Coordinates of C-alpha atoms in Angstrom, one line a residue:
Chain X
X1 CA 45.5 78.8 97.5
X2 CA 48.8 77.2 98.5
X3 CA 48.5 78.5 102.0
X4 CA 45.0 77.4 102.9
X5 CA 44.6 74.9 105.7
X6 CA 43.3 72.1 103.5
X7 CA 44.2 73.2 100.0
X8 CA 42.5 71.3 97.1
X9 CA 44.8 69.1 94.9
X10 CA 46.3 70.9 91.9
X11 CA 43.9 71.1 88.9
X12 CA 46.4 69.3 86.5
X13 CA 44.3 66.1 86.6
X14 CA 41.9 67.6 84.0
X15 CA 44.6 67.5 81.4
X16 CA 44.9 63.7 81.5
X17 CA 41.2 63.0 80.9
X18 CA 41.7 61.5 77.5
X19 CA 44.6 59.2 78.2
X20 CA 42.6 56.0 77.4
X21 CA 41.5 57.4 74.1
X22 CA 44.7 59.1 72.9
X23 CA 47.9 58.5 75.0
X24 CA 49.7 61.3 73.1
X25 CA 47.3 64.1 73.9
X26 CA 48.6 64.5 77.5
X27 CA 51.3 67.1 78.4
X28 CA 54.9 65.8 78.8
X29 CA 56.4 65.7 82.3
X30 CA 58.2 68.9 83.3
X31 CA 61.9 69.0 82.7
X32 CA 64.2 68.4 85.7
X33 CA 64.9 71.6 87.8
X34 CA 68.4 73.0 87.8
X35 CA 69.8 75.6 90.2
X36 CA 67.9 76.8 93.2
X37 CA 64.3 75.9 93.9
X38 CA 61.7 76.4 96.7
X39 CA 60.2 73.4 98.4
X40 CA 57.7 73.8 101.3
X41 CA 59.0 77.3 101.9
X42 CA 62.6 76.4 102.0
X43 CA 65.3 77.2 99.5
X44 CA 67.3 74.3 98.2
X45 CA 70.0 73.9 95.6
X46 CA 70.6 71.1 93.1
X47 CA 74.3 71.8 93.0
X48 CA 75.4 70.0 96.2
X49 CA 78.8 71.3 97.2
X50 CA 80.5 70.9 100.6
X51 CA 80.8 74.5 101.9
X52 CA 84.4 75.3 102.7
X53 CA 85.4 76.0 106.3
X54 CA 86.0 79.7 105.8
X55 CA 82.4 80.1 104.7
X56 CA 81.3 78.6 108.0
X57 CA 83.6 80.9 109.9
X58 CA 86.0 78.2 111.1
X59 CA 89.8 78.3 110.8
X60 CA 91.2 75.6 108.6
X61 CA 94.2 73.9 110.1
X62 CA 95.3 71.7 107.2
X63 CA 96.8 73.1 104.0
X64 CA 94.5 74.2 101.3
X65 CA 96.1 72.9 98.1
X66 CA 94.0 70.9 95.7
X67 CA 95.5 67.5 96.4
X68 CA 95.9 67.2 100.1
X69 CA 97.7 64.1 101.6
X70 CA 94.7 62.8 103.5
X71 CA 96.5 60.2 105.6
X72 CA 99.2 62.5 106.8
X73 CA 96.8 65.3 107.6
X74 CA 94.4 62.9 109.4
X75 CA 97.2 61.5 111.5
X76 CA 98.6 64.9 112.4
X77 CA 95.1 66.2 113.3
X78 CA 94.6 63.1 115.5
X79 CA 97.9 63.8 117.3
X80 CA 97.0 67.4 117.8
X81 CA 93.7 66.3 119.3
X82 CA 95.3 64.0 121.8
X83 CA 97.7 66.8 122.8
X84 CA 94.9 69.2 123.3
X85 CA 93.0 66.7 125.5
X86 CA 96.0 66.4 127.7
X87 CA 96.4 70.2 127.9
X88 CA 92.7 70.5 128.9
X89 CA 93.3 67.9 131.7
X90 CA 96.3 69.9 132.8
X91 CA 94.5 73.2 132.7
X92 CA 91.6 71.8 134.8
X93 CA 94.1 70.8 137.5
X94 CA 96.2 74.0 137.5
X95 CA 94.1 76.9 136.3
X96 CA 90.5 75.7 136.1
X97 CA 89.0 79.0 135.1
X98 CA 90.8 79.0 131.8
X99 CA 89.1 75.9 130.3
X100 CA 87.2 77.8 127.6
X101 CA 90.1 78.5 125.3
X102 CA 91.2 74.8 125.4
X103 CA 87.6 73.6 124.8
X104 CA 87.4 75.9 121.8
X105 CA 90.7 74.5 120.4
X106 CA 89.4 71.0 120.8
X107 CA 86.1 71.7 119.0
X108 CA 88.1 73.5 116.2
X109 CA 90.1 70.3 115.7
X110 CA 87.0 68.2 115.6
X111 CA 85.4 70.5 113.0
X112 CA 88.5 70.3 110.9
X113 CA 88.6 66.5 111.1
X114 CA 85.0 66.2 110.0
X115 CA 85.4 68.6 107.2
X116 CA 88.5 66.8 105.9
X117 CA 86.6 63.5 106.0
X118 CA 83.6 65.0 104.2
X119 CA 85.9 66.4 101.5
X120 CA 87.1 62.9 100.8
X121 CA 83.6 61.7 99.8
X122 CA 83.7 62.9 96.1
X123 CA 87.0 60.9 95.7
X124 CA 85.2 57.9 97.2
X125 CA 82.3 58.4 94.8
X126 CA 84.6 58.4 91.8
X127 CA 86.5 55.4 93.1
X128 CA 83.2 53.5 93.5
X129 CA 82.2 54.4 89.9
X130 CA 85.6 53.1 88.7
X131 CA 85.1 49.8 90.6
X132 CA 81.5 49.4 89.2
X133 CA 82.7 50.0 85.7
X134 CA 85.5 47.5 86.0
X135 CA 83.0 44.9 87.3
X136 CA 80.6 45.6 84.5
X137 CA 83.4 45.2 81.9
X138 CA 84.4 41.9 83.4
X139 CA 80.8 40.6 83.4
X140 CA 80.3 41.6 79.8
X141 CA 83.5 39.9 78.7
X142 CA 82.4 36.8 80.5
X143 CA 79.1 36.9 78.8
X144 CA 80.8 37.3 75.4
X145 CA 82.9 34.2 76.1
X146 CA 79.9 32.2 77.2
X147 CA 77.9 33.1 74.1
X148 CA 80.9 32.3 71.8
X149 CA 81.3 28.9 73.5
X150 CA 77.6 28.1 73.2
X151 CA 77.5 29.1 69.5
X152 CA 80.4 26.8 68.7
X153 CA 78.7 23.9 70.5
X154 CA 75.5 24.6 68.6
X155 CA 77.3 24.6 65.3
X156 CA 78.9 21.3 66.2
X157 CA 75.5 19.5 66.9
X158 CA 74.0 19.4 63.4
X159 CA 77.2 18.2 61.9
X160 CA 77.4 15.4 64.5
X161 CA 73.7 14.6 63.9
X162 CA 74.3 14.5 60.1
X163 CA 77.3 12.3 60.6
X164 CA 75.2 9.9 62.8
X165 CA 72.4 9.8 60.3
X166 CA 74.7 9.3 57.4
X167 CA 76.4 6.4 59.2
X168 CA 73.0 4.6 59.7
Chain S
X1 CA 80.1 50.2 106.7
X2 CA 82.5 52.0 104.4
X3 CA 85.8 53.2 105.7
X4 CA 85.0 56.9 105.7
X5 CA 81.8 56.4 107.7
X6 CA 83.9 54.2 110.1
X7 CA 86.4 57.1 110.5
X8 CA 83.6 59.5 111.2
X9 CA 82.1 57.2 113.8
X10 CA 85.5 56.8 115.4
X11 CA 86.0 60.6 115.6
X12 CA 82.6 60.9 117.2
X13 CA 83.5 58.1 119.6
X14 CA 86.7 59.9 120.6
X15 CA 84.6 63.1 121.2
X16 CA 82.1 61.1 123.3
X17 CA 84.9 59.5 125.4
X18 CA 86.6 62.8 125.9
X19 CA 83.6 64.6 127.4
X20 CA 82.5 61.6 129.3
X21 CA 85.9 61.4 130.8
X22 CA 86.1 65.0 131.9
X23 CA 82.5 65.1 133.0
X24 CA 82.8 62.0 135.2
X25 CA 86.1 63.0 136.7
X26 CA 84.7 66.5 137.5
X27 CA 81.6 65.1 139.0
X28 CA 83.2 62.3 141.1
X29 CA 86.5 63.9 142.2
X30 CA 87.0 64.2 146.0
X31 CA 87.1 67.8 147.2
X32 CA 90.6 69.4 147.2
X33 CA 92.1 71.5 150.0
X34 CA 92.2 75.1 148.7
X35 CA 94.3 76.9 151.3
X36 CA 96.0 76.3 154.7
X37 CA 93.4 78.5 156.4
X38 CA 90.5 76.2 155.7
X39 CA 90.1 72.8 157.4
X40 CA 90.6 69.5 155.6
X41 CA 87.6 68.7 153.4
X42 CA 85.3 65.9 154.6
X43 CA 86.2 62.5 153.1
X44 CA 83.9 61.0 150.5
X45 CA 81.5 58.2 151.1
X46 CA 83.3 54.8 150.7
X47 CA 81.5 53.7 147.5
X48 CA 83.1 56.5 145.5
X49 CA 86.4 56.4 147.1
X50 CA 86.9 52.7 146.4
X51 CA 86.6 52.7 142.7
X52 CA 87.6 56.3 142.1
X53 CA 91.4 55.9 141.5
X54 CA 90.6 53.2 138.8
X55 CA 88.4 55.5 136.8
X56 CA 91.0 57.9 135.3
X57 CA 93.1 54.9 134.3
X58 CA 90.3 53.0 132.6
X59 CA 89.0 56.1 130.8
X60 CA 92.4 57.1 129.6
X61 CA 93.0 53.5 128.4
X62 CA 89.7 53.7 126.5
X63 CA 90.7 57.1 125.0
X64 CA 94.1 55.8 123.9
X65 CA 92.6 52.7 122.4
X66 CA 90.1 54.8 120.4
X67 CA 92.9 57.0 119.1
X68 CA 94.9 54.0 118.1
X69 CA 91.9 52.5 116.3
X70 CA 91.5 55.8 114.4
X71 CA 95.2 55.6 113.3
X72 CA 94.7 52.0 112.2
X73 CA 91.6 53.1 110.1
X74 CA 93.6 55.9 108.6
X75 CA 96.3 53.5 107.6
X76 CA 93.7 51.2 106.0
X77 CA 92.5 54.0 103.7
X78 CA 92.8 52.8 100.0
X79 CA 94.2 56.0 98.7
X80 CA 95.0 55.2 95.1
X81 CA 96.7 57.4 92.5
X82 CA 96.0 60.8 94.0
X83 CA 94.2 63.4 91.9
X84 CA 90.8 64.1 90.6
X85 CA 92.1 64.3 87.0
X86 CA 93.7 60.8 87.2
X87 CA 90.4 59.4 88.3
X88 CA 88.4 61.2 85.7
X89 CA 90.8 60.0 83.0
X90 CA 90.4 56.4 84.2
X91 CA 86.6 56.7 84.2
X92 CA 86.7 57.9 80.6
X93 CA 89.0 55.0 79.6
X94 CA 86.7 52.5 81.3
X95 CA 83.6 54.0 79.7
X96 CA 85.3 53.7 76.2
X97 CA 86.2 50.0 76.9
X98 CA 82.8 49.3 78.3
X99 CA 81.2 50.7 75.1
X100 CA 83.5 48.6 72.9
X101 CA 82.8 45.4 74.9
X102 CA 79.1 46.2 74.9
X103 CA 79.0 46.5 71.1
X104 CA 80.9 43.2 70.8
X105 CA 78.3 41.6 73.2
X106 CA 75.5 43.0 71.1
X107 CA 77.0 41.5 67.9
X108 CA 77.4 38.1 69.5
X109 CA 73.9 38.3 70.8
X110 CA 72.4 39.1 67.4
X111 CA 74.4 36.3 65.7
X112 CA 73.3 33.9 68.4
X113 CA 69.7 34.9 67.9
X114 CA 69.9 34.4 64.2
X115 CA 71.4 30.9 64.7
X116 CA 68.7 30.1 67.3
X117 CA 66.0 31.0 64.7
X118 CA 67.7 28.8 62.1
X119 CA 68.0 25.9 64.4
X120 CA 64.4 26.2 65.5
X121 CA 63.2 26.3 61.9
X122 CA 65.3 23.3 61.0
X123 CA 64.0 21.4 64.1
X124 CA 60.5 22.3 63.1
X125 CA 61.0 21.0 59.6
X126 CA 62.6 17.8 60.9
X127 CA 59.8 17.0 63.2
X128 CA 57.3 17.8 60.5
X129 CA 59.0 15.4 58.2
X130 CA 59.2 12.8 61.0
X131 CA 55.6 13.1 61.8
X132 CA 54.6 12.9 58.2
X133 CA 57.0 10.0 57.8
X134 CA 58.9 11.5 54.9
X135 CA 62.0 9.7 54.0
X136 CA 65.3 11.7 54.4
X137 CA 66.9 12.8 51.1

């Protein structure tokens, strides 16, 4: 049925017939999927992880330890890139038939640069979360202060009113 | 745009400038003399020859500027306290503090609601007394 040209809609609508009469008789929504799932014939994964360079068959030029110094590696990769561009210019002048190796090196450096930048994204996500939490704490503290101030003012008012009435 | 996206855009821009540079130079370069046996190659039409020496200079200036901007963006990276564990610890601390402040806020809100109800009741009684012209005690 799923592969017909114009498949009919799924028959689940019959289960919700009595929603007006009894809202509790309908089935609950299905729980969220975990792991791999198939969607329109394609396999997808809920665990989104950046595949490492070796898995894509690309040599990794920067060190592989858990905490890499991003700035230093980015700068050294950028300098390598400029050097390779100059080498390519030289090769094209002197030995034009040997451009392929240099072009391969340049594309390797670009792949490493992009992979390094992408691997920085989880760090950015956590930093954003920290920033949002700090903002929320600040706003809540501000709200607590405002409420305290208003309560004090409200408690002053009847006393003042009483005083004014008693003075009359 | 956030700084990592800017860095990625800058990398792509450097790549674009690189292949545009080499492609243009290869396409527009005047023919070179390969050996003494062959005659001098014919000169190019004047339109290309006039602006041609400027092109490598301009393109290399653009490449170097793009590379410098990349370095400037790298320097502007806010790389705080390295380490995933440090960040996760900070997130846990902030969550605990957020919960505590949230509970305090909840308490204040409930107290304020109670006082609001009280004041509204008193106000209602006062206006009733006023409307019924009862003398104050």
